[in-house]
XYZ file of C-alpha atoms in Angstrom:
338
model
C 80.444 72.102 108.613
C 80.426 68.593 110.235
C 83.413 67.082 109.712
C 84.260 63.484 110.468
C 87.349 62.004 111.841
C 87.518 60.159 108.426
C 87.380 63.065 106.560
C 90.164 64.585 108.756
C 92.724 61.566 108.169
C 91.989 62.212 104.234
C 92.582 65.765 104.212
C 95.594 65.477 106.180
C 97.307 62.444 103.982
C 96.011 64.046 100.803
C 98.131 67.105 102.025
C 100.844 65.106 103.177
C 100.999 62.960 100.386
C 101.494 66.810 98.417
C 104.518 68.252 100.815
C 106.018 64.709 99.314
C 105.559 65.266 96.060
C 107.179 68.859 96.143
C 109.792 67.495 98.591
C 110.466 64.663 95.930
C 110.592 67.529 93.142
C 112.500 69.808 95.069
C 114.997 66.994 96.598
C 118.088 68.162 94.404
C 119.478 71.554 95.722
C 119.367 73.587 92.627
C 118.614 77.102 91.319
C 115.008 77.694 91.213
C 114.002 79.524 87.537
C 111.335 82.051 87.037
C 109.344 79.420 85.250
C 109.671 76.677 87.495
C 108.457 78.835 90.512
C 105.536 80.405 88.318
C 104.704 76.628 86.833
C 104.507 75.253 90.645
C 102.491 78.405 92.112
C 99.920 78.268 89.457
C 99.457 74.266 90.667
C 99.542 75.365 94.164
C 96.349 78.030 93.554
C 94.721 75.799 90.968
C 95.071 73.090 93.860
C 93.303 75.300 96.374
C 90.462 76.599 93.841
C 89.630 72.777 93.165
C 89.456 72.060 97.128
C 87.180 74.919 97.603
C 85.111 73.833 94.474
C 84.871 70.578 96.203
C 83.040 71.896 99.415
C 80.589 73.698 96.974
C 79.702 70.804 94.690
C 79.027 68.810 97.979
C 76.840 71.292 99.031
C 79.124 73.253 101.732
C 78.365 76.652 100.094
C 79.143 78.924 103.279
C 82.378 76.424 104.168
C 83.385 76.952 100.447
C 82.683 80.996 100.784
C 85.058 80.834 104.114
C 87.707 78.765 102.452
C 88.139 80.988 99.710
C 88.179 84.094 102.168
C 90.650 82.545 104.498
C 92.758 81.607 101.392
C 92.933 84.691 100.153
C 93.698 86.649 103.361
C 96.332 83.954 104.108
C 98.122 83.967 101.387
C 98.112 87.640 101.140
C 99.537 87.905 104.635
C 102.002 85.463 103.770
C 103.346 87.437 100.578
C 104.310 90.410 103.615
C 106.057 87.220 105.413
C 108.396 87.578 102.256
C 110.101 90.348 103.416
C 111.018 89.141 106.662
C 112.128 85.630 104.672
C 114.164 87.766 102.550
C 116.350 89.331 105.408
C 116.811 85.449 106.689
C 118.206 84.357 103.864
C 120.540 87.651 103.435
C 121.306 86.825 106.948
C 122.574 83.864 107.019
C 123.923 84.165 103.739
C 122.367 81.239 102.208
C 123.537 79.820 99.138
C 120.958 80.196 96.231
C 120.634 76.559 94.947
C 119.989 75.917 98.590
C 117.495 78.466 99.678
C 114.410 75.975 98.142
C 115.592 73.513 100.403
C 115.336 76.227 103.424
C 112.086 77.392 102.770
C 110.451 73.643 102.102
C 111.687 72.413 105.355
C 111.120 76.281 107.029
C 107.264 76.142 105.587
C 107.007 72.791 106.640
C 107.768 73.607 110.457
C 105.503 76.551 110.443
C 102.720 74.074 109.180
C 102.834 72.247 112.136
C 103.060 74.971 114.983
C 100.484 76.744 112.813
C 98.148 73.768 113.430
C 99.068 73.516 117.063
C 97.888 77.599 117.566
C 94.342 76.148 115.515
C 93.982 73.924 117.712
C 94.807 75.903 120.523
C 92.270 78.471 119.244
C 89.534 76.642 118.422
C 89.682 75.156 121.713
C 89.634 78.551 123.497
C 86.793 79.908 121.345
C 84.679 76.751 122.115
C 84.949 77.655 125.754
C 84.893 81.604 125.750
C 83.229 83.646 123.389
C 83.990 86.666 124.798
C 88.095 85.903 123.194
C 86.448 87.237 119.992
C 86.432 90.744 121.513
C 90.502 90.046 122.246
C 90.703 89.054 118.745
C 89.212 91.748 117.261
C 90.880 94.279 119.201
C 94.230 92.863 118.653
C 93.588 92.696 114.699
C 92.479 96.748 114.983
C 95.539 97.333 117.105
C 97.973 95.322 114.513
C 96.260 97.443 111.620
C 97.084 100.532 113.288
C 101.025 99.696 114.013
C 100.892 98.482 110.118
C 99.709 102.038 109.161
C 102.390 103.319 111.759
C 105.258 101.430 110.303
C 104.677 101.960 106.892
C 103.932 105.684 107.151
C 107.200 105.985 109.029
C 109.297 104.882 105.994
C 112.108 103.518 107.861
C 115.099 101.464 106.021
C 115.127 98.201 105.979
C 116.072 96.611 109.038
C 118.456 93.539 109.507
C 116.944 89.998 111.035
C 117.438 89.905 114.515
C 117.479 85.570 115.713
C 114.883 85.374 118.565
C 116.006 83.877 121.902
C 114.671 80.493 121.079
C 116.991 80.405 118.043
C 120.150 81.526 119.566
C 119.526 79.066 122.833
C 119.476 76.218 120.528
C 122.517 77.502 118.948
C 124.588 77.881 121.778
C 122.742 74.706 123.133
C 124.159 72.716 120.214
C 127.042 74.798 118.116
C 126.734 75.867 115.098
C 129.342 75.156 112.113
C 131.336 77.626 110.207
C 130.121 77.220 106.978
C 127.676 74.935 104.861
C 128.115 71.155 104.503
C 125.646 70.718 101.321
C 122.459 69.625 102.599
C 123.700 68.155 106.008
C 121.626 69.137 108.796
C 123.783 68.140 111.455
C 127.960 67.615 111.393
C 130.468 65.825 113.916
C 133.476 68.445 114.840
C 135.820 67.468 117.553
C 133.209 64.520 118.304
C 130.534 66.409 119.268
C 127.318 66.836 117.240
C 126.872 70.324 116.104
C 124.532 71.862 113.908
C 124.999 73.538 110.287
C 123.989 76.904 109.098
C 121.229 75.138 106.737
C 119.349 73.821 109.785
C 119.618 77.144 111.693
C 118.069 79.212 109.035
C 115.303 76.592 108.845
C 114.393 76.998 112.083
C 114.761 80.800 111.601
C 112.017 80.849 108.725
C 109.726 78.034 111.089
C 109.999 79.913 114.250
C 109.642 83.191 112.771
C 106.169 82.159 111.068
C 104.927 82.022 114.800
C 104.893 85.427 114.953
C 103.258 85.829 111.792
C 100.345 83.885 113.537
C 99.528 85.694 116.360
C 97.846 87.859 113.539
C 97.234 85.355 110.720
C 95.476 82.831 112.852
C 93.133 85.369 114.525
C 92.508 87.043 111.367
C 90.726 83.750 109.880
C 88.893 83.027 112.444
C 87.511 86.503 112.209
C 86.015 84.856 108.968
C 85.217 81.270 109.845
C 85.218 79.621 113.235
C 85.298 76.091 111.279
C 88.807 74.284 112.481
C 88.893 72.431 109.331
C 88.392 75.448 106.933
C 91.064 77.329 109.010
C 93.718 74.539 108.845
C 93.275 73.518 104.874
C 93.301 77.499 104.080
C 96.435 77.988 106.268
C 97.908 74.841 104.798
C 97.206 76.024 100.887
C 97.953 79.487 101.819
C 101.669 77.834 103.179
C 102.578 75.589 100.938
C 102.844 77.638 97.338
C 104.623 79.916 99.733
C 108.419 78.475 98.647
C 107.413 78.943 94.961
C 106.034 82.503 95.205
C 108.883 83.315 97.099
C 111.166 82.949 93.736
C 108.441 84.188 91.754
C 107.961 87.376 92.906
C 111.036 87.804 94.739
C 111.889 90.848 92.933
C 108.192 92.484 92.828
C 108.022 92.727 96.552
C 109.933 96.200 96.588
C 107.307 96.945 94.186
C 104.401 96.342 96.646
C 104.990 99.737 98.629
C 101.794 100.084 99.622
C 100.866 96.423 100.576
C 101.352 97.312 104.349
C 98.171 99.554 103.783
C 96.078 96.953 102.142
C 96.998 94.697 105.193
C 95.857 96.832 107.412
C 92.622 97.841 105.887
C 92.108 94.071 106.016
C 93.449 93.206 109.274
C 91.226 96.613 110.420
C 88.149 95.227 108.336
C 88.127 91.985 110.167
C 88.830 92.844 113.452
C 85.838 95.206 113.358
C 83.985 91.756 112.169
C 85.123 90.338 115.137
C 84.006 92.942 117.346
C 80.496 92.822 115.589
C 79.988 88.839 115.918
C 81.065 89.467 119.365
C 78.309 91.702 120.059
C 75.971 89.515 118.150
C 77.173 86.482 120.364
C 76.215 88.691 123.682
C 73.032 89.583 122.648
C 73.526 93.051 120.750
C 71.489 93.580 118.307
C 74.085 94.750 115.419
C 74.718 93.900 111.719
C 76.895 91.009 111.385
C 79.170 91.069 107.848
C 78.530 88.226 105.628
C 81.278 86.082 103.848
C 80.622 87.307 100.509
C 80.618 91.106 101.681
C 84.218 89.955 103.265
C 85.207 88.057 100.268
C 84.577 91.290 98.052
C 86.539 93.689 100.489
C 89.278 91.151 100.847
C 90.337 91.275 97.286
C 88.695 94.250 96.048
C 91.731 95.717 98.493
C 94.248 93.591 97.384
C 93.207 94.595 94.010
C 93.529 98.093 94.641
C 96.981 97.954 96.608
C 98.022 96.211 94.151
C 97.656 98.646 91.084
C 98.519 101.534 93.293
C 102.016 99.992 94.462
C 102.780 99.336 90.794
C 102.062 102.749 90.153
C 103.841 104.470 92.744
C 106.909 102.199 92.272
C 106.687 102.837 88.484
C 106.447 107.273 89.273
C 109.737 106.386 91.713
C 111.404 104.754 89.017
C 111.157 107.546 86.521
C 111.929 110.104 89.060
C 115.537 108.271 90.031
C 115.847 107.823 86.444
C 115.412 111.799 85.766
C 118.112 112.529 88.813
C 120.286 110.273 87.576
C 120.237 112.004 84.027
C 120.348 114.918 85.622
C 123.539 114.183 87.485
C 124.987 112.709 84.280
C 124.450 115.901 82.446
C 126.026 117.767 85.291
C 129.151 115.269 85.481
C 129.770 115.849 81.737
C 129.010 119.753 81.550
C 131.366 120.181 84.254
C 134.612 119.816 82.459
C 133.838 122.085 79.557
C 132.823 124.615 81.935
C 136.169 124.377 83.495
C 137.857 124.693 80.131
C 135.642 128.039 79.377
C 136.490 129.706 82.556
């Protein structure tokens, strides 16, 4: 897709305006209701759909298909990120009314960092076509690792701060409590961070780790930097509302890791085939319509099987609790009869 500098500027200004509106709406700290989260989740999805359809109406059929495939992939990967966001919120004991502000700024930091990653990735791909082999192998490895972690069924771990975050805390110091929406305060004449600033940095910098698989994944669907950037932007901007909407549902998506592993593995194979094709090897390439169908199909199946498995698990736990309750009620009678 031939993108002029004017279109880049217009797109960035448009996205900035949407972010400003989102910030204005969430400027006052408050507990986000399910209704509010649901309404704005739908709004962001509709905006993304309108953008994709706009590409189609302007004759960019290929770009439109790539955008939707990339957006859906990035959105599904971002849902997996929410598990870690929950751990971060718990680690820093973020008050419920401040969580929406944390996510807003944290996601904004993540968007800026991803833009840098995308620019670097596009430059590398333009110069070295063999990098597709590396991206493909990395995604296949990540898919295998996800399956191994899912099968291990290990208990939920506590969030551990990365080295960058620890160095920032040691350099500036951190207050011992939250001070509303303030990011810095003065203590003994020294300017120090508040816990709110630290958790925002934690959200933003942790997303860099997720970008290590999500950026290669979307480059496996399109090599157009404009589509890669816009798909990432729309996927990330609705993440804050999605956090509050499906926070309770996250634990029910027990097969999500399996679904994401299939998607990443599929895209990894697609990248390797593309790399072989670029090297002059006659191999079949996977089209965008096929990619979109596979991604959507895997997510639908994963969601259905997850909900079924969660329902059965809840029924087993309820039955076990009922049996335990019956045992407790019967034991006094048994002792009297004895």
